[in-house]
CSV table of C-alpha atoms in Angstrom, one decimal:
chain,number,residue,atom,x,y,z
A,1,MET,CA,116.2,51.7,-90.8
A,2,ALA,CA,115.9,50.7,-87.1
A,3,ASP,CA,115.5,47.1,-86.1
A,4,TYR,CA,112.3,46.5,-84.1
A,5,LYS,CA,111.4,43.5,-81.9
A,6,LEU,CA,108.2,43.3,-79.8
A,7,ILE,CA,108.2,41.1,-76.7
A,8,LEU,CA,104.7,39.9,-75.9
A,9,GLY,CA,102.8,37.7,-73.6
A,10,ASN,CA,100.1,35.2,-74.7
A,11,LYS,CA,97.8,36.9,-77.2
A,12,ARG,CA,94.8,35.1,-75.7
A,13,TYR,CA,95.4,36.6,-72.3
A,14,SER,CA,97.8,39.6,-72.3
A,15,SER,CA,95.9,42.8,-72.5
A,16,TRP,CA,99.0,45.0,-72.2
A,17,SER,CA,100.6,43.0,-75.0
A,18,LEU,CA,97.6,43.8,-77.2
A,19,ARG,CA,98.1,47.5,-76.5
A,20,GLY,CA,101.8,47.4,-77.4
A,21,TRP,CA,101.1,45.4,-80.5
A,22,LEU,CA,98.4,47.9,-81.6
A,23,LEU,CA,100.8,50.8,-81.1
A,24,ALA,CA,103.3,49.1,-83.4
A,25,ARG,CA,100.5,48.7,-86.0
A,26,LEU,CA,99.6,52.4,-85.6
A,27,ALA,CA,103.2,53.4,-86.2
A,28,GLY,CA,103.5,51.1,-89.2
A,29,ILE,CA,106.7,49.4,-88.1
A,30,ASP,CA,107.8,46.0,-89.1
A,31,CYS,CA,108.4,44.1,-85.9
A,32,LYS,CA,109.7,40.6,-85.1
A,33,GLU,CA,107.4,39.2,-82.4
A,34,VAL,CA,108.6,37.2,-79.4
A,35,VAL,CA,105.7,35.6,-77.5
A,36,ILE,CA,106.5,34.5,-74.0
A,37,PRO,CA,103.8,32.4,-72.3
A,38,LEU,CA,102.7,33.9,-69.0
A,39,ARG,CA,102.5,32.3,-65.6
A,40,GLN,CA,105.1,29.7,-66.4
A,41,ALA,CA,108.1,28.8,-64.2
A,42,ASP,CA,110.5,30.5,-66.5
A,43,THR,CA,108.3,33.4,-67.6
A,44,ARG,CA,110.0,36.1,-65.6
A,45,ALA,CA,113.5,34.9,-66.5
A,46,ARG,CA,112.6,34.9,-70.2
A,47,ILE,CA,111.1,38.4,-70.1
A,48,LEU,CA,114.1,39.7,-68.1
A,49,GLU,CA,116.3,38.8,-71.1
A,50,TYR,CA,114.7,41.8,-72.8
A,51,SER,CA,113.1,44.0,-70.2
A,52,PRO,CA,114.9,45.1,-67.0
A,53,ALA,CA,111.5,45.6,-65.4
A,54,GLY,CA,110.4,42.1,-66.3
A,55,LYS,CA,107.3,43.4,-68.1
A,56,VAL,CA,105.5,42.8,-71.4
A,57,PRO,CA,105.1,44.4,-73.8
A,58,THR,CA,108.7,45.5,-74.3
A,59,LEU,CA,109.7,47.1,-77.6
A,60,MET,CA,113.3,46.6,-78.6
A,61,ILE,CA,114.7,49.3,-80.9
A,62,ASP,CA,118.2,48.4,-82.2
A,63,GLY,CA,118.6,46.2,-79.1
A,64,GLU,CA,117.5,48.9,-76.6
A,65,ALA,CA,114.5,48.2,-74.5
A,66,VAL,CA,111.4,50.4,-74.1
A,67,TRP,CA,109.0,49.0,-71.6
A,68,TYR,CA,105.5,49.9,-70.3
A,69,SER,CA,102.9,50.7,-72.9
A,70,LEU,CA,102.9,54.5,-72.1
A,71,ALA,CA,106.6,54.7,-72.8
A,72,ILE,CA,106.2,52.7,-76.0
A,73,ALA,CA,103.3,55.0,-77.1
A,74,GLU,CA,105.3,58.2,-76.5
A,75,THR,CA,108.4,56.8,-78.1
A,76,LEU,CA,106.6,55.7,-81.3
A,77,ALA,CA,104.6,59.0,-81.5
A,78,GLU,CA,107.9,60.8,-81.3
A,79,CYS,CA,109.6,58.6,-83.9
A,80,PHE,CA,106.6,58.7,-86.3
A,81,PRO,CA,105.0,62.2,-85.9
A,82,ASP,CA,103.3,61.8,-89.4
A,83,LYS,CA,101.4,58.7,-88.3
A,84,GLY,CA,98.9,60.5,-86.1
A,85,LEU,CA,99.3,58.3,-83.0
A,86,TRP,CA,97.9,61.1,-80.9
A,87,PRO,CA,95.0,63.3,-82.1
A,88,ALA,CA,96.0,66.4,-84.1
A,89,ASP,CA,93.6,68.7,-82.2
A,90,PRO,CA,95.4,70.0,-79.0
A,91,GLY,CA,92.4,69.6,-76.8
A,92,ALA,CA,91.7,66.1,-78.0
A,93,ARG,CA,95.4,65.2,-77.6
A,94,ARG,CA,95.4,66.4,-74.0
A,95,LEU,CA,92.3,64.4,-73.2
A,96,ALA,CA,93.7,61.3,-75.1
A,97,ARG,CA,96.9,61.5,-73.0
A,98,SER,CA,94.9,61.7,-69.8
A,99,LEU,CA,92.7,58.8,-70.7
A,100,ALA,CA,95.6,56.6,-71.6
A,101,ALA,CA,97.2,57.4,-68.3
A,102,GLU,CA,94.0,56.6,-66.5
A,103,MET,CA,93.7,53.3,-68.2
A,104,HIS,CA,97.4,52.5,-67.4
A,105,SER,CA,96.9,53.0,-63.7
A,106,GLY,CA,93.2,52.7,-63.0
A,107,PHE,CA,90.2,50.3,-63.1
A,108,PRO,CA,91.6,47.8,-60.5
A,109,ALA,CA,88.4,46.0,-59.9
A,110,LEU,CA,87.7,45.5,-63.6
A,111,ARG,CA,91.3,44.2,-64.2
A,112,SER,CA,91.2,41.7,-61.3
A,113,SER,CA,87.6,40.4,-61.7
A,114,LEU,CA,87.4,40.4,-65.5
A,115,PRO,CA,90.8,39.2,-66.8
A,116,MET,CA,91.2,39.2,-70.6
A,117,ASP,CA,90.6,35.8,-72.1
A,118,LEU,CA,89.8,35.8,-75.9
A,119,GLY,CA,89.1,32.1,-75.8
A,120,ALA,CA,86.2,32.1,-73.3
A,121,GLN,CA,82.6,33.2,-72.9
A,122,TYR,CA,80.9,33.7,-69.5
A,123,PRO,CA,77.2,34.6,-70.1
A,124,ARG,CA,75.5,36.5,-67.3
A,125,HIS,CA,78.7,36.8,-65.4
A,126,ALA,CA,78.3,38.2,-61.9
A,127,ILE,CA,79.4,41.8,-61.6
A,128,THR,CA,80.4,43.3,-58.2
A,129,PRO,CA,79.6,46.9,-57.2
A,130,GLU,CA,83.3,47.8,-57.6
A,131,VAL,CA,83.4,46.4,-61.1
A,132,GLU,CA,80.1,48.1,-61.9
A,133,ALA,CA,81.7,51.4,-60.9
A,134,ASP,CA,84.6,50.8,-63.2
A,135,ILE,CA,82.2,49.9,-66.1
A,136,CYS,CA,80.2,53.1,-65.5
A,137,ARG,CA,83.4,55.2,-65.6
A,138,MET,CA,84.4,53.4,-68.8
A,139,GLN,CA,81.1,54.2,-70.4
A,140,THR,CA,81.3,57.8,-69.4
A,141,ILE,CA,84.7,58.1,-71.0
A,142,TRP,CA,83.6,56.5,-74.2
A,143,ARG,CA,80.4,58.6,-74.5
A,144,ASP,CA,82.3,61.8,-73.8
A,145,CYS,CA,85.0,61.1,-76.4
A,146,ARG,CA,82.5,60.0,-79.1
A,147,GLN,CA,80.4,63.1,-78.5
A,148,ARG,CA,83.2,65.6,-78.4
A,149,TYR,CA,85.8,64.2,-80.8
A,150,GLY,CA,84.4,61.1,-82.5
A,151,SER,CA,82.7,62.6,-85.6
A,152,GLY,CA,85.7,61.9,-87.9
A,153,GLY,CA,85.4,58.1,-87.5
A,154,ALA,CA,84.2,55.2,-85.5
A,155,PHE,CA,86.7,55.4,-82.6
A,156,LEU,CA,87.1,57.5,-79.4
A,157,PHE,CA,88.7,60.4,-81.3
A,158,GLY,CA,87.4,59.5,-84.7
A,159,GLU,CA,90.4,57.8,-86.1
A,160,PHE,CA,92.1,54.9,-84.3
A,161,CYS,CA,94.9,56.3,-82.1
A,162,ILE,CA,96.8,55.6,-78.9
A,163,ALA,CA,93.7,56.1,-76.7
A,164,ALA,CA,91.7,53.5,-78.8
A,165,ALA,CA,94.7,51.1,-78.5
A,166,PHE,CA,94.7,51.5,-74.7
A,167,TYR,CA,91.0,50.8,-74.3
A,168,ALA,CA,90.7,48.0,-76.9
A,169,PRO,CA,91.4,45.2,-74.5
A,170,VAL,CA,88.5,46.3,-72.3
A,171,VAL,CA,86.2,45.8,-75.3
A,172,THR,CA,87.3,42.1,-75.4
A,173,ARG,CA,86.7,41.8,-71.7
A,174,PHE,CA,83.2,43.2,-72.0
A,175,ARG,CA,82.5,40.6,-74.7
A,176,THR,CA,83.9,37.7,-72.7
A,177,TYR,CA,81.9,38.5,-69.6
A,178,ASP,CA,78.7,39.5,-71.3
A,179,VAL,CA,78.7,43.1,-70.0
A,180,LYS,CA,75.6,45.1,-71.0
A,181,LEU,CA,76.4,48.6,-72.3
A,182,ASP,CA,74.4,51.6,-73.5
A,183,GLU,CA,73.8,52.1,-77.2
A,184,VAL,CA,76.7,54.4,-77.8
A,185,CYS,CA,79.2,52.2,-76.1
A,186,GLU,CA,77.9,49.0,-77.7
A,187,ALA,CA,78.3,50.6,-81.1
A,188,TYR,CA,81.8,51.6,-80.2
A,189,CYS,CA,82.6,48.1,-79.1
A,190,ARG,CA,81.4,46.7,-82.4
A,191,SER,CA,83.7,49.1,-84.3
A,192,VAL,CA,86.7,47.9,-82.2
A,193,VAL,CA,85.9,44.2,-82.6
A,194,GLU,CA,85.5,44.7,-86.4
A,195,ASN,CA,88.8,46.5,-86.8
A,196,ALA,CA,91.2,44.6,-89.0
A,197,TRP,CA,94.0,44.7,-86.5
A,198,MET,CA,91.8,43.4,-83.7
A,199,LYS,CA,90.7,40.5,-86.0
A,200,GLU,CA,94.3,39.7,-86.8
A,201,TRP,CA,95.2,39.6,-83.1
A,202,ALA,CA,92.2,37.4,-82.3
A,203,ALA,CA,93.0,35.0,-85.1
A,204,ALA,CA,96.5,34.6,-83.7
A,205,ALA,CA,95.2,34.2,-80.2
A,206,ALA,CA,92.9,31.4,-81.4
A,207,LYS,CA,95.8,29.4,-82.6
A,208,GLU,CA,97.7,29.4,-79.3
A,209,THR,CA,97.7,26.2,-77.2
A,210,TRP,CA,98.7,27.6,-73.8
A,211,ILE,CA,95.9,27.6,-71.2
A,212,ILE,CA,95.9,29.8,-68.0
A,213,ASP,CA,93.5,28.9,-65.2
A,214,PHE,CA,92.4,32.1,-63.5
A,215,GLY,CA,90.5,30.2,-60.8
């Protein structure tokens, strides 16, 4: 059996770490977790001990690093084909891959203006036109997935899969910054928040003592 170690940033703040952690849960692997606080003087040096790119999450498999969430997703899907990390339907699988890639490289305004922070609430937070455009695109994605492929469960492609993992941190941002959504998207967000893995991550985040000032 392979030895797995998952290198993460703060669970309160690190959206990409949440994605990697959810992927590990999807694959059903038993991972030792190493949490490295972000934005500290030694953060990059500590991450570089594991990841040549200096990025979290990084998945160590028998001492070999796999970094970036897309690479982790594809590696685990390849290693565990019976776990259904991607949808079984070919059309759904193609769409799920495209949407994971879009999340990986897109939505710059949302990322910069609404950073993930599971320990904060900002009612009636001001939304710029650029962020509003990202939110509209996000809702279009969610509505389309739910309509076309969501009948088998509560998530984008019915069952929880890689695509759901990639978009899960956005759900937390919408909650933190009091983003108003349409009925379909709001229902989807409730399903994500109520997911057992998301609750487990949120509970761990609540126990952390590190504070990052985004101001």
